[in-house]
Amino acid sequence: MTSFFEIILIFFLVFFIATISSSLGIGGGIFTVPLLLYLGEYHLIHRDVIGHIAIANSLLVAFILSLSATYINITLRQINIKLGITFLVGSIPGSFLGVFISKFLKTKELTMLFGFMVFLVGIISFFRALMNNHKTNTRENKNQLPKAFRITKKYLFILLPLGFFTGIISSLTGIGGGVVMVPLFSLILKNEPYQTSIGTSTFCMSIITCISSFLYLFETPNHPIELSMGYYYLPFTIPMLLGSIPGGFMGAKLKGKLPAQNLQIMLSVLQMFIGVKVLFW
């Protein structure tokens, strides 16, 4: 049974995770999945369902924090709706397929996939942060109006397959997909502030994680879990939700005020470490 101290600890850890994740436009799954894997093992939850619990709860947290961040981003007009909806056309069916595939995977296979993806993304993010250290400032100082995004065949050819892939990976690993969307949108929205790429990513993330987390609610675990709904173990889910709501709002307000490059470098190094750690979990 989860102690009161553990509930408070989960609340503050998720609040911190949500704040950092929302400020950078990522889902936070790189932190919440490992956290839940170790908590689940400590609570002697059957190993065959720990991975699914971790992924389902991480997606739910990502939905809450991305939804609250999206509200802030709408008020700041930092979302490119056309680009986001085009990407979602591919990612929504991908989310359904990812949850379906998860039925046939065990915890070890899910954690291996998660660890590999996080390690790979960490390497890519590290070099991207080093190469683009002046990108944000350069964009914000441009004195020209941004070009309106137009849906062309070229963008459909790129966005639909990548959206489909992102939906699958997100629902299988608990990663919101921001690590794919932010750099992709940044390349497309060349003349717009970097915050617009983050805001559009968060908007897409809110839809992708909403669908995936909802589907996990109606999945039946292979082994019974007390105090649970589907793959949501309530002693974990409730404090995580309570921590993610204010964290999402806080991160959205801090977006653009934090030293983004330094945070991205530190985050990418941490991603590589977490990826290796989970691979050998």
Rosetta silent file (secondary structure, phi, psi, omega in degrees, C-alpha in Angstrom):
SEQUENCE: MTSFFEIILIFFLVFFIATISSSLGIGGGIFTVPLLLYLGEYHLIHRDVIGHIAIANSLLVAFILSLSATYINITLRQINIKLGITFLVGSIPGSFLGVFISKFLKTKELTMLFGFMVFLVGIISFFRALMNNHKTNTRENKNQLPKAFRITKKYLFILLPLGFFTGIISSLTGIGGGVVMVPLFSLILKNEPYQTSIGTSTFCMSIITCISSFLYLFETPNHPIELSMGYYYLPFTIPMLLGSIPGGFMGAKLKGKLPAQNLQIMLSVLQMFIGVKVLFW
SCORE:     score description
SCORE:     0.000 S_00000001
   1 L     0.000  139.387 -178.122    0.000    0.000    0.000 S_00000001
   2 L   -74.423  128.572 -179.946    1.272    3.443   -0.871 S_00000001
   3 L   -79.402  163.192  178.528    2.224    5.510    2.187 S_00000001
   4 H   -61.598  -39.975  178.404    1.281    9.172    2.673 S_00000001
   5 H   -61.294  -39.940 -178.976    4.955   10.147    2.351 S_00000001
   6 H   -68.058  -37.817  177.754    5.195    8.292   -0.970 S_00000001
   7 H   -62.942  -44.468  178.550    2.074   10.019   -2.302 S_00000001
   8 H   -64.042  -40.048  179.327    3.534   13.435   -1.415 S_00000001
   9 H   -63.528  -44.335  178.589    6.856   12.464   -3.010 S_00000001
  10 H   -60.947  -42.744 -179.859    5.140   11.371   -6.236 S_00000001
  11 H   -56.860  -51.198 -175.919    3.182   14.643   -6.299 S_00000001
  12 H   -71.827  -35.511  177.289    6.278   16.869   -6.062 S_00000001
  13 H   -63.491  -44.400 -179.482    8.367   14.751   -8.430 S_00000001
  14 H   -69.920  -35.183  175.795    5.650   14.877  -11.096 S_00000001
  15 H   -58.928  -45.393  179.349    5.126   18.610  -10.504 S_00000001
  16 H   -66.046  -44.433  178.845    8.832   19.185  -11.231 S_00000001
  17 H   -60.245  -45.143 -178.567    8.778   16.819  -14.242 S_00000001
  18 H   -64.486  -38.682 -179.786    5.666   18.522  -15.646 S_00000001
  19 H   -63.324  -49.496 -179.972    7.164   21.998  -15.231 S_00000001
  20 H   -65.770  -44.616 -177.013   10.379   21.151  -17.090 S_00000001
  21 H   -64.207  -44.585 -178.821    8.627   19.053  -19.745 S_00000001
  22 H   -66.220  -35.711  179.698    5.969   21.652  -20.497 S_00000001
  23 H   -67.654  -26.242 -179.231    8.543   24.442  -20.768 S_00000001
  24 H  -102.796   -3.154  177.158   10.456   22.424  -23.385 S_00000001
  25 L    77.868   27.109  177.396    7.416   21.051  -25.234 S_00000001
  26 L  -116.415  166.122 -172.611    7.971   17.378  -24.393 S_00000001
  27 L   -82.192  -19.659  179.749    5.627   14.900  -22.729 S_00000001
  28 L    91.443   -4.331 -178.398    7.677   13.972  -19.698 S_00000001
  29 H   -62.463  -24.664  179.213    7.509   10.230  -20.323 S_00000001
  30 H   -64.008  -21.455  177.900   11.303    9.985  -20.288 S_00000001
  31 H  -102.242  -43.619 -173.632   11.060   10.665  -16.543 S_00000001
  32 H   -71.892  -34.078  178.590    7.674    9.282  -15.485 S_00000001
  33 H   -62.398  -52.273  177.070    8.086    5.857  -17.131 S_00000001
  34 H   -60.064  -39.311  178.420   11.332    4.999  -15.235 S_00000001
  35 H   -57.273  -46.417 -177.553    9.832    6.437  -12.030 S_00000001
  36 H   -73.760  -30.681  176.101    6.786    4.175  -12.306 S_00000001
  37 H   -60.426  -45.041 -178.678    8.842    1.131  -13.300 S_00000001
  38 H   -75.043  -35.652  176.156   10.799    1.324  -10.047 S_00000001
  39 H   -65.602  -41.298 -179.981    7.750    2.219   -7.950 S_00000001
  40 H   -63.679  -40.026  178.506    5.831   -0.706   -9.429 S_00000001
  41 H   -67.348  -37.973  178.655    8.632   -3.117   -8.650 S_00000001
  42 H   -64.376  -34.365 -179.656    8.861   -1.769   -5.086 S_00000001
  43 L   -88.068    7.765  175.965    5.121   -2.390   -4.630 S_00000001
  44 L    60.695   32.548  173.151    5.507   -5.949   -5.921 S_00000001
  45 L   -72.770  140.776 -175.524    3.194   -5.381   -8.877 S_00000001
  46 L   -53.344  133.256 -173.578    3.463   -8.284  -11.318 S_00000001
  47 H   -61.502  -28.009 -178.254    6.361   -7.668  -13.670 S_00000001
  48 H   -70.899  -14.640 -178.944    4.280   -8.488  -16.771 S_00000001
  49 H  -116.942   -7.239 -179.192    2.045   -5.447  -16.188 S_00000001
  50 H   -58.472  -44.648 -177.789    4.467   -2.887  -14.699 S_00000001
  51 H   -60.632  -43.499  179.413    5.495   -1.668  -18.149 S_00000001
  52 H   -66.264  -38.529  177.243    1.900   -1.138  -19.277 S_00000001
  53 H   -62.561  -45.272 -178.763    1.055    0.688  -16.025 S_00000001
  54 H   -61.826  -43.839 -177.917    4.075    2.966  -16.454 S_00000001
  55 H   -69.542  -45.387 -179.051    3.223    3.784  -20.068 S_00000001
  56 H   -61.451  -46.737 -179.100   -0.518    4.312  -19.474 S_00000001
  57 H   -68.065  -35.035  177.572    0.029    6.606  -16.479 S_00000001
  58 H   -66.081  -39.562  177.136    2.783    8.531  -18.275 S_00000001
  59 H   -65.175  -38.643  179.180    0.474    9.150  -21.229 S_00000001
  60 H   -65.549  -42.426  177.281   -2.257   10.374  -18.879 S_00000001
  61 H   -63.821  -43.077  178.695    0.148   12.786  -17.182 S_00000001
  62 H   -60.845  -36.502  177.963    1.403   13.958  -20.584 S_00000001
  63 H   -64.939  -46.447 -177.865   -2.207   14.611  -21.613 S_00000001
  64 H   -63.160  -47.263 -176.204   -2.946   16.693  -18.515 S_00000001
  65 H   -72.381  -33.446  178.363    0.197   18.813  -18.708 S_00000001
  66 H   -73.220  -31.227  177.856   -0.031   19.292  -22.474 S_00000001
  67 H   -67.480  -45.593  179.309   -3.709   20.254  -22.176 S_00000001
  68 H   -66.269  -38.234  177.998   -2.989   22.887  -19.536 S_00000001
  69 H   -67.716  -36.206  179.161    0.006   24.139  -21.533 S_00000001
  70 H   -63.398  -37.812  177.398   -2.103   24.269  -24.703 S_00000001
  71 H   -58.925  -45.196  178.179   -4.590   26.556  -22.988 S_00000001
  72 H   -63.965  -42.746 -177.509   -1.758   28.982  -22.177 S_00000001
  73 H   -65.952  -31.927  176.865   -0.347   28.666  -25.709 S_00000001
  74 H   -66.208  -43.454  179.597   -3.754   29.477  -27.246 S_00000001
  75 H   -64.899  -29.628  179.561   -3.973   32.683  -25.224 S_00000001
  76 L   -90.250   -2.329 -178.178   -0.441   33.591  -26.372 S_00000001
  77 L    56.295   47.534 -179.023   -1.254   32.620  -30.002 S_00000001
  78 L  -114.013   35.423  177.518    1.726   30.266  -30.149 S_00000001
  79 L  -130.558  130.408  173.123    0.043   27.389  -31.993 S_00000001
  80 L   -95.955   97.293 -172.646   -0.017   26.822  -35.744 S_00000001
  81 H   -61.772  -42.811 -178.976   -3.374   25.048  -36.020 S_00000001
  82 H   -58.923  -46.485 -179.850   -3.052   24.077  -39.715 S_00000001
  83 H   -64.350  -44.312 -178.493    0.289   22.377  -39.142 S_00000001
  84 H   -62.087  -46.117 -178.442   -0.929   20.648  -35.984 S_00000001
  85 H   -65.832  -39.652  177.411   -4.120   19.256  -37.523 S_00000001
  86 H   -59.620  -43.440  178.950   -2.238   18.003  -40.598 S_00000001
  87 H   -65.142  -38.640 -177.687    0.188   16.114  -38.340 S_00000001
  88 H   -67.281  -26.873  178.175   -2.681   14.679  -36.268 S_00000001
  89 H   -57.325  -34.860  177.304   -4.313   13.153  -39.361 S_00000001
  90 H   -87.535  -36.460 -171.983   -1.430   10.663  -39.375 S_00000001
  91 H   -77.128  -28.999 -178.757   -0.762   10.367  -35.634 S_00000001
  92 H   -63.403  -51.578  175.461   -4.315    9.562  -34.458 S_00000001
  93 H   -63.173  -30.397  176.268   -4.582    6.208  -36.310 S_00000001
  94 H   -63.043  -35.950  178.337   -0.991    5.532  -35.243 S_00000001
  95 H   -64.089  -43.468  178.027   -2.059    5.907  -31.593 S_00000001
  96 H   -61.064  -44.149 -178.717   -4.803    3.298  -32.025 S_00000001
  97 H   -65.781  -39.377 -179.269   -2.376    0.877  -33.652 S_00000001
  98 H   -62.104  -44.297  178.502    0.258    1.401  -30.947 S_00000001
  99 H   -64.715  -37.839  178.218   -2.137    0.509  -28.108 S_00000001
 100 H   -63.331  -43.777 -179.637   -3.291   -2.551  -30.077 S_00000001
 101 H   -64.151  -35.018 -176.859    0.305   -3.718  -30.567 S_00000001
 102 H   -60.161  -25.088  179.178    1.042   -3.256  -26.839 S_00000001
 103 L   -59.520  -28.548 -173.938   -1.374   -6.117  -26.047 S_00000001
 104 L   -99.218    3.893 -178.482    1.121   -8.553  -27.525 S_00000001
 105 L  -110.596  142.623  175.988    4.231   -7.146  -25.805 S_00000001
 106 L   -92.546  171.451 -177.168    5.517   -7.945  -22.328 S_00000001
 107 H   -56.611  -42.584 -178.042    7.107   -5.475  -19.917 S_00000001
 108 H   -61.180  -42.121 -179.959   10.653   -6.447  -20.928 S_00000001
 109 H   -68.203  -39.131  178.261    9.927   -5.792  -24.593 S_00000001
 110 H   -66.102  -42.727 -178.915    8.230   -2.474  -23.829 S_00000001
 111 H   -69.682  -33.873  175.749   11.072   -1.288  -21.594 S_00000001
 112 H   -63.296  -44.323  178.578   13.672   -2.310  -24.197 S_00000001
 113 H   -63.448  -44.881  179.326   11.799   -0.284  -26.821 S_00000001
 114 H   -61.234  -48.718 -178.113   11.456    2.655  -24.437 S_00000001
 115 H   -60.835  -42.745  179.679   15.138    2.563  -23.432 S_00000001
 116 H   -63.742  -45.280 -178.182   16.340    2.383  -27.028 S_00000001
 117 H   -64.372  -43.207 -178.137   14.095    5.257  -28.142 S_00000001
 118 H   -66.689  -40.969  178.401   15.070    7.496  -25.233 S_00000001
 119 H   -63.881  -44.569  179.882   18.796    6.825  -25.739 S_00000001
 120 H   -63.192  -44.829  179.217   18.528    7.508  -29.487 S_00000001
 121 H   -64.541  -36.217  178.001   16.540   10.701  -28.934 S_00000001
 122 H   -60.549  -43.819  178.987   19.075   11.797  -26.307 S_00000001
 123 H   -63.728  -47.358 -179.554   21.932   11.542  -28.799 S_00000001
 124 H   -62.271  -44.736 -178.759   20.000   13.410  -31.501 S_00000001
 125 H   -63.672  -36.344 -178.767   18.857   16.115  -29.051 S_00000001
 126 H   -62.474  -49.931 -178.329   22.388   16.626  -27.742 S_00000001
 127 H   -71.669  -32.416  178.009   23.892   17.369  -31.143 S_00000001
 128 H   -67.091  -38.988  179.073   20.855   19.400  -32.229 S_00000001
 129 H   -65.998  -37.959  179.105   21.148   21.601  -29.117 S_00000001
 130 H   -68.220  -39.101 -176.275   24.860   22.180  -29.777 S_00000001
 131 H   -77.008  -27.067 -174.006   24.321   23.068  -33.429 S_00000001
 132 L  -109.007   34.733 -175.305   21.318   25.337  -32.878 S_00000001
 133 L   -65.333  -21.993  179.654   22.587   27.399  -29.972 S_00000001
 134 L  -111.107    6.078 -173.590   21.787   30.677  -31.709 S_00000001
 135 H   -64.012  -46.641 -176.435   18.685   29.605  -33.605 S_00000001
 136 H   -61.893  -47.552 -179.046   16.093   30.917  -31.156 S_00000001
 137 H   -63.609  -38.377 -179.851   17.657   34.338  -30.765 S_00000001
 138 H   -62.150  -42.894 -179.120   18.129   34.677  -34.523 S_00000001
 139 H   -67.374  -44.130 -174.771   14.456   33.975  -35.177 S_00000001
 140 H   -66.988  -22.616 -178.489   13.143   36.237  -32.481 S_00000001
 141 L   -92.253   -2.071  179.352   15.209   39.130  -33.813 S_00000001
 142 L   -69.161  138.593 -176.490   13.956   38.808  -37.391 S_00000001
 143 L  -107.174   46.434 -179.519   12.010   41.838  -38.452 S_00000001
 144 L  -135.217  153.721 -179.673    9.777   40.149  -40.982 S_00000001
 145 L   -75.539  138.762  178.630    6.292   38.719  -40.884 S_00000001
 146 L   -68.033  143.096  177.501    6.122   34.891  -40.739 S_00000001
 147 L   -75.356  139.165  179.291    4.858   33.168  -43.851 S_00000001
 148 L   -67.783  138.338  179.327    1.523   31.420  -43.413 S_00000001
 149 L   -71.655  129.431  178.608    1.804   27.629  -43.386 S_00000001
 150 L  -117.621  136.303 -179.602    0.310   26.098  -46.505 S_00000001
 151 L   -81.341  103.684  178.314   -0.596   22.424  -46.845 S_00000001
 152 L  -109.197  169.099  179.212    1.309   21.264  -49.919 S_00000001
 153 H   -60.704  -35.657  179.511    1.916   17.759  -51.269 S_00000001
 154 H   -61.750  -45.001 -179.376    5.474   17.941  -49.970 S_00000001
 155 H   -68.915  -36.748  176.863    4.301   18.593  -46.415 S_00000001
 156 H   -62.733  -40.670 -179.553    1.641   15.877  -46.638 S_00000001
 157 H   -63.565  -32.016 -179.053    4.303   13.406  -47.778 S_00000001
 158 H   -87.899  -48.248 -170.228    6.425   14.301  -44.724 S_00000001
 159 H   -72.625  -39.859 -176.193    3.846   14.988  -42.010 S_00000001
 160 H   -65.982  -49.685  177.544    1.438   12.068  -42.477 S_00000001
 161 H   -64.557  -41.592  179.228    3.999    9.207  -42.240 S_00000001
 162 H   -66.918  -35.168  175.844    5.919   10.908  -39.424 S_00000001
 163 H   -64.395  -43.024  178.380    2.646   11.582  -37.618 S_00000001
 164 H   -61.405  -45.648  178.781    1.655    7.921  -37.957 S_00000001
 165 H   -62.656  -43.191 -179.637    5.056    6.799  -36.655 S_00000001
 166 H   -63.646  -39.719  178.449    4.900    9.274  -33.757 S_00000001
 167 H   -62.179  -42.262  179.105    1.432    8.048  -32.756 S_00000001
 168 H   -64.420  -51.489 -177.035    2.639    4.436  -32.637 S_00000001
 169 H   -63.422  -39.430 -179.730    5.817    5.197  -30.680 S_00000001
 170 H   -61.646  -48.207 -177.082    4.001    7.513  -28.274 S_00000001
 171 H   -74.067  -20.009  178.613    1.349    4.959  -27.319 S_00000001
 172 H   -88.841  -26.176 -172.995    3.923    2.151  -27.053 S_00000001
 173 H  -117.155  -14.460 -177.473    6.519    3.968  -24.964 S_00000001
 174 L    83.374    3.222  176.481    4.653    6.680  -23.031 S_00000001
 175 L   -85.835  127.735 -173.851    6.733    9.418  -24.687 S_00000001
 176 L   -61.435  -24.394  179.272    4.443   12.254  -25.761 S_00000001
 177 L   105.876   -3.884 -179.600    6.149   12.729  -29.127 S_00000001
 178 H   -62.355  -28.078 -179.913    7.490   16.235  -28.570 S_00000001
 179 H   -66.743  -21.211  174.805   11.023   15.021  -29.180 S_00000001
 180 H   -92.871  -44.279 -171.312    9.972   14.329  -32.789 S_00000001
 181 H   -71.805  -42.604 -175.869    7.527   17.175  -33.312 S_00000001
 182 H   -59.039  -51.558  178.399    9.483   20.147  -31.922 S_00000001
 183 H   -66.269  -34.768  178.804   12.510   19.800  -34.250 S_00000001
 184 H   -64.850  -49.671 -179.983   10.266   18.872  -37.215 S_00000001
 185 H   -65.204  -31.335  178.785    7.954   21.859  -36.721 S_00000001
 186 H   -64.236  -37.264  178.240   10.979   24.059  -36.148 S_00000001
 187 H   -69.880  -37.331 -177.728   12.267   23.200  -39.621 S_00000001
 188 H   -75.125  -43.579 -178.088    8.886   23.861  -41.237 S_00000001
 189 L   -92.293   61.487 -172.236    8.098   27.097  -39.370 S_00000001
 190 L   -61.221  -35.373 -174.441   11.439   28.691  -40.211 S_00000001
 191 L   -96.857    5.738  179.397   10.296   32.290  -39.895 S_00000001
 192 L  -105.584  156.658  179.164    8.243   31.894  -36.729 S_00000001
 193 L   -59.246  150.695 -179.146    9.513   31.998  -33.121 S_00000001
 194 H   -59.236  -30.373 -179.776   10.751   28.722  -31.660 S_00000001
 195 H   -61.798  -27.341  178.158    7.962   28.948  -29.058 S_00000001
 196 H   -68.084  -36.898  176.888    5.418   28.369  -31.867 S_00000001
 197 H   -64.927  -42.277  178.283    7.023   25.004  -32.648 S_00000001
 198 H   -65.125  -44.012 -179.701    6.833   24.064  -28.964 S_00000001
 199 H   -63.626  -41.249  178.397    3.223   25.284  -28.709 S_00000001
 200 H   -66.949  -39.077  176.154    2.145   23.361  -31.821 S_00000001
 201 H   -61.350  -43.975 -179.806    3.897   20.246  -30.527 S_00000001
 202 H   -64.083  -38.962  176.804    2.080   20.569  -27.201 S_00000001
 203 H   -60.343  -48.793  178.698   -1.261   20.950  -28.992 S_00000001
 204 H   -62.294  -40.537 -178.897   -0.658   17.752  -31.006 S_00000001
 205 H   -61.434  -36.675 -179.046    0.583   15.985  -27.895 S_00000001
 206 H   -63.686  -34.917  179.322   -2.647   16.762  -26.039 S_00000001
 207 H   -76.893  -45.945 -178.211   -4.678   14.934  -28.726 S_00000001
 208 H   -61.174  -48.696 -177.561   -2.297   11.986  -29.167 S_00000001
 209 H   -71.546  -29.167  176.412   -1.946   11.310  -25.433 S_00000001
 210 H   -62.001  -48.117 -178.717   -5.682   11.813  -24.817 S_00000001
 211 H   -65.050  -47.750 -176.876   -6.560    9.038  -27.266 S_00000001
 212 H   -64.007  -46.338 -178.479   -3.818    6.658  -26.102 S_00000001
 213 H   -65.898  -35.689  177.528   -4.474    7.127  -22.379 S_00000001
 214 H   -64.134  -40.629  179.960   -8.228    6.700  -22.921 S_00000001
 215 H   -65.687  -37.604  179.411   -7.647    3.403  -24.741 S_00000001
 216 H   -67.664  -20.861  178.522   -5.462    2.061  -21.901 S_00000001
 217 H   -65.598  -29.624 -175.796   -8.358    2.721  -19.505 S_00000001
 218 L  -103.646    6.832  174.932  -10.373   -0.042  -21.180 S_00000001
 219 L   -79.862  147.209  178.898   -7.554   -2.551  -21.529 S_00000001
 220 L  -103.139  116.367  179.941   -7.698   -5.622  -19.257 S_00000001
 221 L   -59.884  149.107  177.766   -4.386   -6.415  -17.478 S_00000001
 222 L   -66.379  -25.950  178.332   -3.022   -9.942  -17.834 S_00000001
 223 L  -128.614  136.103 -176.717   -2.808  -10.104  -14.044 S_00000001
 224 L   -59.351  142.070  177.865   -5.364   -8.540  -11.659 S_00000001
 225 L  -127.388  122.132  178.178   -4.358   -5.243  -10.009 S_00000001
 226 L   -70.951  153.368  177.906   -6.138   -3.987   -6.909 S_00000001
 227 L    55.415   43.967 -177.351   -7.225   -0.327   -6.730 S_00000001
 228 E  -135.905  158.989  172.175   -6.956    0.081  -10.482 S_00000001
 229 E  -128.076  109.884 -172.666   -8.999    1.036  -13.539 S_00000001
 230 L    61.893 -124.970  177.339   -7.611   -0.678  -16.603 S_00000001
 231 L   -98.537   20.295  179.120   -3.869   -0.035  -16.425 S_00000001
 232 E  -102.987  107.585  177.669   -4.269    2.906  -14.040 S_00000001
 233 E   -85.340  106.600 -167.649   -3.095    2.036  -10.541 S_00000001
 234 H   -57.359  -37.694  177.020   -4.905    4.726   -8.541 S_00000001
 235 H   -60.684  -22.304  173.440   -2.333    5.171   -5.705 S_00000001
 236 H   -91.854  -44.513 -171.111    0.091    6.259   -8.456 S_00000001
 237 H   -64.454  -45.154 -174.546   -2.353    7.921  -10.859 S_00000001
 238 H   -62.699  -52.610  178.245   -4.085   10.325   -8.453 S_00000001
 239 H   -65.315  -28.263  177.298   -0.970   12.079   -7.035 S_00000001
 240 H   -67.797  -40.835  177.565    0.557   12.162  -10.533 S_00000001
 241 H   -65.113  -43.692 -178.387   -2.505   13.936  -11.907 S_00000001
 242 H   -64.748  -30.482  178.524   -2.572   16.395   -9.009 S_00000001
 243 H   -82.234  -30.435 -174.873    1.104   17.224   -9.603 S_00000001
 244 H   -76.813  -29.258 -176.914    0.907   17.464  -13.396 S_00000001
 245 H   -64.388  -56.687  177.902   -1.911   20.050  -13.564 S_00000001
 246 H   -67.532  -30.579  178.145   -0.102   22.956  -11.821 S_00000001
 247 H   -64.577  -38.798  177.790    3.213   21.808  -13.321 S_00000001
 248 H   -62.994  -43.632  177.919    1.813   22.074  -16.846 S_00000001
 249 H   -65.135  -42.477 -179.506    0.621   25.637  -16.249 S_00000001
 250 H   -62.705  -44.923 -179.794    3.913   26.609  -14.604 S_00000001
 251 H   -63.091  -40.235  179.256    5.987   25.191  -17.470 S_00000001
 252 H   -63.866  -36.915  179.382    3.896   26.968  -20.111 S_00000001
 253 H   -72.589  -29.312 -179.090    4.401   30.296  -18.320 S_00000001
 254 H   -83.775  -14.765 -177.161    8.157   29.681  -18.030 S_00000001
 255 L   -55.547  124.926 -179.414    8.515   28.734  -21.711 S_00000001
 256 L    92.977  -12.891  179.946   10.947   31.145  -23.337 S_00000001
 257 L  -101.631  -17.005  179.182   12.204   32.471  -19.980 S_00000001
 258 L   -88.482  155.457  176.391   14.453   29.536  -19.106 S_00000001
 259 L   -69.560   85.957 -169.361   17.956   29.034  -20.616 S_00000001
 260 H   -56.803  -43.335 -176.134   16.592   26.701  -23.295 S_00000001
 261 H   -63.847  -46.499  179.671   19.917   25.622  -24.810 S_00000001
 262 H   -62.381  -40.934  178.638   21.485   24.670  -21.479 S_00000001
 263 H   -64.020  -41.177 -179.428   18.336   22.828  -20.441 S_00000001
 264 H   -65.237  -37.851  178.129   18.215   20.937  -23.743 S_00000001
 265 H   -66.651  -46.952  179.354   21.844   19.841  -23.394 S_00000001
 266 H   -63.800  -39.701  179.405   21.340   18.684  -19.799 S_00000001
 267 H   -63.947  -41.642 -178.612   18.086   16.983  -20.769 S_00000001
 268 H   -65.878  -39.057  176.709   19.698   15.122  -23.675 S_00000001
 269 H   -64.126  -42.154  178.522   22.519   13.828  -21.439 S_00000001
 270 H   -65.160  -37.038  176.928   19.935   12.699  -18.893 S_00000001
 271 H   -60.286  -44.901  179.792   17.959   11.009  -21.665 S_00000001
 272 H   -62.131  -41.577  179.699   20.987    8.968  -22.703 S_00000001
 273 H   -64.869  -46.366 -179.189   21.611    7.939  -19.089 S_00000001
 274 H   -63.979  -40.694  179.154   17.947    6.981  -18.508 S_00000001
 275 H   -58.194  -46.562  178.987   17.826    5.085  -21.803 S_00000001
 276 H   -65.055  -42.228 -177.905   20.822    2.927  -20.859 S_00000001
 277 H   -61.143  -45.194 -178.667   19.501    2.451  -17.322 S_00000001
 278 H   -70.381  -33.823  178.299   16.093    1.232  -18.529 S_00000001
 279 H   -59.019  -31.878 -178.981   17.641   -1.031  -21.163 S_00000001
 280 L  -105.582   19.064  179.154   19.313   -2.970  -18.335 S_00000001
 281 L   -70.430    0.000    0.000   16.323   -2.752  -15.960 S_00000001
